[in-house]
């Protein structure tokens, strides 16, 4: 079986360094809010290109805390609207509704799967306070037009960078393009921890201070609570491990691009639509997503041939029971995407032989 993602194999590559880092923390007796997370925050901010990084417990919390901080700072209030792509992973939307803000779902572009910037202005109302772009599948969702819309309507631009660590837009790393960004270090992400992890990056000092307090019970000073916060912190062990893996992230992403490039030039089947890549800097291929009108058959066929492919995602947020009120919304582009997408195995450790086998298998597919 070719695994969709072989995390064990990824870990083996840096095994010695990771064991050393973990042992150092274990032996130190200091497990939270210490030197390791401080160092990782500094290095990750440097990597992204922002002044600040606040490490938190996971990617969902990173986004939740950004919005909560904007509310504490009086920039957003309950009932305000945030524009978000309708085809995102549920966490982007949970972060908004958890703060009693209102997500306004906007359709993606069928060619890129990213937020369609021609449909944003129609969705803006006097209550709109921000746009959350999601660099879905590892591809940059930012466009100059989105930046202009944010300026014109005075909106905060929040990046959901959970899938795109190391991605660039005209030389600028995603996570530094907007006012604030949420990052995820879930084990399967391009920069994966050994458990949950996340971070907020920003150049906004007030936002950084507020977010840091919110993640620590609402406190900047021991036993003094300025906000009703939460407990959302990155463990020292995770920070030490992430700091090891961060050094290899660009190289790992290059291997993903190599694999993507092979798929793009060698998969050739009339019923398979390949992703469009116009800018190789602007994609780190967290996922390699193809589309097919016979997606479910194709998936079964790949499984029968020992290839594990997955669907990201089978049901869009507006069709979920968790968001019952939206179940009757009609979002045809999003629905088509969810009915047709299929993610092929891709990672920094997949071998040429595996990639060739997957490609040949797809090319031989008969519906
Ligand atoms: C993974 C993911 C998140 C949430 O990150 P967690 O660390 O799993 O909480 C948010 N948004 C997107 C697009 C993601 O893929």
Coordinates of C-alpha atoms and ligand atoms in Angstrom, one line a residue:
X1 CA 0.0 0.0 0.0
X2 CA 1.3 3.4 -0.9
X3 CA 0.3 5.5 2.1
X4 CA -1.3 8.9 1.6
X5 CA 1.3 10.4 4.0
X6 CA 4.0 8.4 5.8
X7 CA 4.6 10.5 8.9
X8 CA 6.8 7.8 10.5
X9 CA 9.2 8.0 7.5
X10 CA 9.2 11.8 7.7
X11 CA 10.2 11.6 11.4
X12 CA 12.9 9.0 10.7
X13 CA 14.8 11.5 8.6
X14 CA 15.5 13.8 11.5
X15 CA 15.3 11.2 14.2
X16 CA 18.5 11.9 16.0
X17 CA 18.1 15.6 16.1
X18 CA 14.5 15.3 17.3
X19 CA 15.4 12.8 20.1
X20 CA 18.1 15.2 21.2
X21 CA 15.7 18.1 21.3
X22 CA 13.1 16.2 23.1
X23 CA 15.6 14.8 25.7
X24 CA 16.9 18.3 26.3
X25 CA 13.4 19.5 27.3
X26 CA 12.6 16.4 29.3
X27 CA 15.8 16.8 31.3
X28 CA 15.3 20.5 31.8
X29 CA 12.2 20.1 33.9
X30 CA 10.6 23.2 32.2
X31 CA 7.7 22.3 30.0
X32 CA 5.7 25.4 29.2
X33 CA 6.4 29.1 28.4
X34 CA 10.2 28.7 28.4
X35 CA 13.3 29.2 26.3
X36 CA 12.3 26.6 23.7
X37 CA 9.0 28.3 22.7
X38 CA 10.7 31.7 22.8
X39 CA 13.4 30.5 20.4
X40 CA 10.9 28.8 18.1
X41 CA 8.8 32.0 18.0
X42 CA 11.8 34.0 17.1
X43 CA 12.9 31.6 14.4
X44 CA 9.4 31.2 13.0
X45 CA 8.7 34.9 12.9
X46 CA 12.1 35.2 11.0
X47 CA 11.1 32.5 8.6
X48 CA 7.7 34.1 7.9
X49 CA 9.0 37.7 7.9
X50 CA 6.9 39.2 10.7
X51 CA 8.0 41.1 13.8
X52 CA 6.1 38.8 16.1
X53 CA 5.0 35.2 16.5
X54 CA 2.8 33.9 19.4
X55 CA 2.9 30.1 19.7
X56 CA -0.4 28.5 20.7
X57 CA -1.9 25.1 21.1
X58 CA -3.2 24.5 17.6
X59 CA -4.2 26.2 14.3
X60 CA -7.9 26.6 15.2
X61 CA -6.9 28.5 18.4
X62 CA -4.5 30.7 16.4
X63 CA -7.4 31.9 14.2
X64 CA -9.8 32.1 17.2
X65 CA -7.4 34.1 19.2
X66 CA -6.6 36.6 16.4
X67 CA -10.4 37.4 16.1
X68 CA -10.9 37.5 19.9
X69 CA -8.0 39.9 20.1
X70 CA -9.5 42.2 17.5
X71 CA -12.7 42.1 19.6
X72 CA -10.8 43.0 22.8
X73 CA -9.1 45.8 20.9
X74 CA -12.5 47.2 19.8
X75 CA -11.8 46.6 16.1
X76 CA -14.6 43.9 15.8
X77 CA -17.7 43.2 17.8
X78 CA -20.4 40.5 18.0
X79 CA -22.4 40.2 14.8
X80 CA -19.7 41.7 12.6
X81 CA -19.1 39.9 9.4
X82 CA -16.0 38.1 8.1
X83 CA -15.7 37.0 4.5
X84 CA -14.3 33.5 4.1
X85 CA -14.1 31.0 1.2
X86 CA -17.0 28.6 1.2
X87 CA -14.8 25.6 0.4
X88 CA -12.4 26.0 3.3
X89 CA -11.7 23.4 6.1
X90 CA -14.3 23.8 8.8
X91 CA -11.7 25.3 11.3
X92 CA -11.6 28.6 9.5
X93 CA -15.3 29.0 10.0
X94 CA -15.3 27.6 13.6
X95 CA -12.8 30.4 14.5
X96 CA -15.3 33.0 13.3
X97 CA -18.5 31.6 14.8
X98 CA -16.8 30.8 18.1
X99 CA -16.4 34.5 18.5
X100 CA -20.0 35.2 17.6
X101 CA -18.8 36.9 14.4
X102 CA -20.7 36.0 11.2
X103 CA -19.0 34.1 8.4
X104 CA -20.0 35.3 4.9
X105 CA -19.3 32.4 2.6
X106 CA -17.9 33.4 -0.8
X107 CA -17.3 31.0 -3.6
X108 CA -13.8 30.0 -4.8
X109 CA -12.5 30.1 -8.4
X110 CA -12.9 26.6 -9.9
X111 CA -9.5 26.8 -11.5
X112 CA -7.5 27.5 -8.4
X113 CA -9.9 26.5 -5.6
X114 CA -9.0 29.8 -3.9
X115 CA -11.3 32.6 -2.9
X116 CA -12.7 34.3 -6.1
X117 CA -11.6 37.9 -5.7
X118 CA -14.2 39.0 -8.3
X119 CA -17.0 37.9 -5.9
X120 CA -15.8 39.6 -2.7
X121 CA -17.1 43.2 -3.2
X122 CA -20.7 42.0 -3.7
X123 CA -20.5 40.2 -0.3
X124 CA -19.3 43.3 1.6
X125 CA -21.9 45.0 3.9
X126 CA -21.6 47.8 6.5
X127 CA -20.9 45.1 9.1
X128 CA -18.0 43.5 7.2
X129 CA -14.8 43.9 9.3
X130 CA -12.4 41.4 7.8
X131 CA -11.5 38.9 5.1
X132 CA -10.1 35.6 6.1
X133 CA -8.2 34.2 3.1
X134 CA -7.2 30.5 3.3
X135 CA -4.1 29.3 1.4
X136 CA -5.9 26.1 0.6
X137 CA -4.0 23.0 -0.4
X138 CA -0.8 25.0 0.1
X139 CA -1.4 27.6 -2.7
X140 CA -1.3 31.3 -2.1
X141 CA -4.9 32.8 -2.0
X142 CA -3.7 36.4 -1.8
X143 CA -4.1 38.7 -4.8
X144 CA -3.4 42.3 -5.3
X145 CA -7.1 42.9 -5.7
X146 CA -7.8 41.4 -2.3
X147 CA -5.2 43.8 -0.8
X148 CA -6.9 46.7 -2.5
X149 CA -10.4 45.7 -1.3
X150 CA -9.1 45.5 2.3
X151 CA -7.7 49.1 2.0
X152 CA -10.7 50.5 0.2
X153 CA -13.2 49.1 2.9
X154 CA -10.8 49.3 5.8
X155 CA -11.0 45.5 6.5
X156 CA -8.5 43.4 8.4
X157 CA -6.9 40.8 6.3
X158 CA -6.4 37.5 8.2
X159 CA -4.5 34.6 6.6
X160 CA -5.4 31.0 7.4
X161 CA -1.9 29.7 6.6
X162 CA -2.5 26.3 8.1
X163 CA -1.8 24.5 4.9
X164 CA 0.9 26.7 3.4
X165 CA 4.0 27.1 5.6
X166 CA 6.8 28.3 3.3
X167 CA 4.6 29.5 0.4
X168 CA 5.5 32.8 -1.2
X169 CA 3.7 35.6 -3.1
X170 CA 6.1 37.6 -5.2
X171 CA 8.9 36.8 -2.7
X172 CA 6.9 37.5 0.4
X173 CA 6.1 34.5 2.6
X174 CA 2.5 33.8 3.3
X175 CA 1.6 34.6 6.9
X176 CA 3.1 38.1 6.4
X177 CA 0.8 39.3 3.6
X178 CA -2.1 40.5 5.8
X179 CA -2.7 41.9 9.3
X180 CA -2.4 38.6 11.1
X181 CA -2.1 34.9 10.2
X182 CA -2.9 31.6 11.9
X183 CA -0.6 28.7 11.4
X184 CA -1.1 25.0 12.2
X185 CA 1.5 22.4 13.2
X186 CA -0.9 19.5 13.1
X187 CA 1.3 16.4 12.4
X188 CA 0.1 16.1 8.8
X189 CA 0.8 19.7 7.9
X190 CA 3.9 20.8 5.9
X191 CA 5.6 21.8 9.2
X192 CA 4.2 19.1 11.6
X193 CA 4.6 18.7 15.3
X194 CA 4.3 15.5 17.4
X195 CA 0.8 16.4 18.4
X196 CA -1.1 19.7 18.1
X197 CA 0.6 23.0 17.7
X198 CA -0.1 26.4 16.2
X199 CA 1.1 30.0 15.9
X200 CA 0.0 33.5 15.2
X201 CA 2.2 35.9 13.2
X202 CA 1.8 39.6 12.9
X203 CA 3.6 43.0 12.7
X204 CA 0.9 44.5 15.0
X205 CA 2.4 45.0 18.5
X206 CA -1.0 45.5 20.1
X207 CA -2.4 42.4 18.5
X208 CA 0.6 40.4 19.6
X209 CA 0.3 41.5 23.2
X210 CA -3.4 40.9 23.3
X211 CA -3.2 37.5 21.6
X212 CA -0.3 36.4 23.9
X213 CA -2.4 37.4 27.0
X214 CA -5.5 35.7 25.6
X215 CA -3.6 32.5 25.1
X216 CA -2.5 32.5 28.7
X217 CA -5.8 33.0 30.6
X218 CA -6.0 36.7 29.6
X219 CA -2.8 37.5 31.5
X220 CA 0.4 39.4 30.7
X221 CA 1.4 39.5 34.3
X222 CA 1.2 36.7 36.7
X223 CA -2.2 36.5 38.5
X224 CA -3.4 39.8 36.8
X225 CA -6.1 39.1 34.3
X226 CA -7.0 41.8 31.8
X227 CA -9.2 39.6 29.6
X228 CA -11.4 36.5 29.8
X229 CA -8.8 34.4 28.1
X230 CA -8.2 30.7 27.4
X231 CA -5.4 28.3 27.9
X232 CA -3.7 27.7 24.5
X233 CA 0.0 27.3 24.6
X234 CA 2.6 25.4 22.6
X235 CA 4.5 22.8 24.8
X236 CA 8.3 23.3 25.1
X237 CA 8.8 19.8 23.6
X238 CA 6.7 20.6 20.5
X239 CA 8.6 23.9 20.1
X240 CA 11.9 22.2 20.3
X241 CA 10.9 19.6 17.7
X242 CA 9.4 22.2 15.4
X243 CA 12.6 24.3 15.6
X244 CA 14.5 21.2 14.3
X245 CA 12.0 20.6 11.5
X246 CA 11.8 24.3 10.5
X247 CA 15.4 24.1 9.2
X248 CA 14.3 21.6 6.7
X249 CA 11.0 23.1 5.7
X250 CA 12.1 24.8 2.5
X251 CA 14.0 21.7 1.3
X252 CA 11.0 19.5 2.1
X253 CA 8.7 21.9 0.2
X254 CA 11.0 21.7 -2.8
X255 CA 10.6 17.9 -2.9
X256 CA 6.8 18.3 -2.8
X257 CA 7.1 20.7 -5.8
X258 CA 9.2 18.1 -7.6
X259 CA 6.6 15.5 -7.1
X260 CA 3.8 17.9 -8.2
X261 CA 5.7 18.8 -11.3
X262 CA 6.1 15.1 -12.2
X263 CA 2.3 14.5 -11.7
X264 CA 1.5 17.6 -13.8
X265 CA 3.6 16.6 -16.7
X266 CA 2.9 12.8 -16.6
X267 CA -0.7 12.4 -15.5
X268 CA -2.7 12.4 -18.7
X269 CA -6.3 11.2 -18.6
X270 CA -9.3 12.7 -20.3
X271 CA -11.3 12.4 -17.1
X272 CA -8.7 13.9 -14.7
X273 CA -8.4 17.7 -14.3
X274 CA -5.0 18.7 -12.9
X275 CA -4.4 21.7 -10.7
X276 CA -3.4 24.9 -12.5
X277 CA 0.0 26.2 -11.4
X278 CA 1.0 29.6 -12.7
X279 CA 3.5 30.4 -10.0
X280 CA 5.7 27.7 -8.5
X281 CA 6.7 30.0 -5.6
X282 CA 3.1 30.4 -4.6
X283 CA 2.4 26.8 -4.0
X284 CA 3.9 24.4 -1.4
X285 CA 1.6 21.4 -2.3
X286 CA 0.3 20.5 1.1
X287 CA -2.1 18.6 -1.0
X288 CA -2.0 17.6 -4.7
X289 CA -5.7 17.8 -5.6
X290 CA -7.1 16.5 -8.9
X291 CA -10.7 16.6 -10.0
X292 CA -12.8 14.0 -11.8
X293 CA -16.5 13.7 -12.6
X294 CA -16.1 10.0 -11.6
X295 CA -14.2 10.8 -8.4
X296 CA -15.7 8.0 -6.3
X297 CA -14.9 5.3 -8.9
X298 CA -11.4 6.6 -9.3
X299 CA -10.8 6.6 -5.6
X300 CA -12.1 3.0 -5.4
X301 CA -9.9 2.0 -8.3
X302 CA -6.8 3.6 -6.7
X303 CA -7.5 1.8 -3.4
X304 CA -7.9 -1.5 -5.2
X305 CA -4.5 -0.9 -6.7
X306 CA -2.8 -0.3 -3.3
X307 CA -2.8 3.5 -3.5
X308 CA -4.3 5.5 -0.6
X309 CA -6.0 8.7 -1.9
X310 CA -8.2 10.9 0.2
X311 CA -10.9 13.5 -0.3
X312 CA -10.3 17.1 1.0
X313 CA -13.1 17.6 1.8
X314 CA -16.2 15.4 1.1
X315 CA -18.9 17.7 2.6
X316 CA -18.6 21.6 2.4
X317 CA -19.2 23.5 5.6
X318 CA -22.6 24.9 4.6
X319 CA -23.9 21.3 4.2
X320 CA -22.8 20.2 7.7
X321 CA -25.2 19.6 10.5
X322 CA -23.1 21.9 12.7
X323 CA -24.3 24.8 10.4
X324 CA -27.9 23.7 9.9
X325 CA -29.1 27.2 9.1
X326 CA -26.9 27.2 6.0
X327 CA -28.0 23.8 4.7
X328 CA -30.2 25.3 2.0
X329 CA -27.6 27.8 0.7
X330 CA -26.8 27.2 -2.9
X331 CA -23.0 27.5 -3.6
X332 CA -22.6 25.6 -6.9
X333 CA -18.9 26.0 -7.4
X334 CA -18.1 24.8 -3.8
X335 CA -20.5 21.9 -4.2
X336 CA -18.9 20.9 -7.5
X337 CA -15.5 21.0 -6.0
X338 CA -16.5 18.8 -3.0
X339 CA -18.1 16.3 -5.4
X340 CA -15.1 16.0 -7.7
X341 CA -11.8 16.5 -5.7
X342 CA -9.4 13.8 -4.9
X343 CA -6.0 14.2 -3.2
X344 CA -3.1 12.1 -4.4
X345 CA -0.2 11.0 -2.1
X346 CA 2.4 13.7 -1.9
X347 CA 5.1 14.5 0.7
X348 CA 8.8 15.1 1.1
X349 CA 9.5 11.3 1.6
X350 CA 7.4 9.8 -1.3
X351 CA 9.8 8.0 -3.7
X352 CA 10.1 8.4 -7.4
X353 CA 8.9 4.7 -7.8
X354 CA 5.8 5.4 -5.8
X355 CA 5.0 8.6 -7.8
X356 CA 5.6 6.7 -11.1
X357 CA 3.3 3.9 -10.0
X358 CA 0.5 6.3 -9.0
X359 CA 0.8 8.2 -12.3
X360 CA 0.8 5.0 -14.4
X361 CA -2.2 3.7 -12.4
X362 CA -4.2 6.8 -13.1
X363 CA -3.3 6.9 -16.8
X364 CA -4.5 3.3 -17.1
X365 CA -7.8 4.0 -15.4
X366 CA -10.9 2.9 -17.3
X367 CA -14.2 4.2 -16.1
Ligands
LIG1 C1 -5.5 22.2 9.7 C2 -6.3 23.4 9.4 C3 -6.7 24.3 10.4 C4 -6.7 24.0 11.9 O1 -5.5 23.7 12.4 P1 -5.4 22.7 13.7 O2 -4.0 22.8 14.1 O3 -5.8 21.3 13.2 O4 -6.3 23.2 14.7 C5 -7.3 25.5 10.0 N1 -7.5 25.8 8.7 C6 -7.1 25.0 7.8 C7 -7.3 25.4 6.3 C8 -6.5 23.8 8.1 O5 -6.1 23.0 7.1

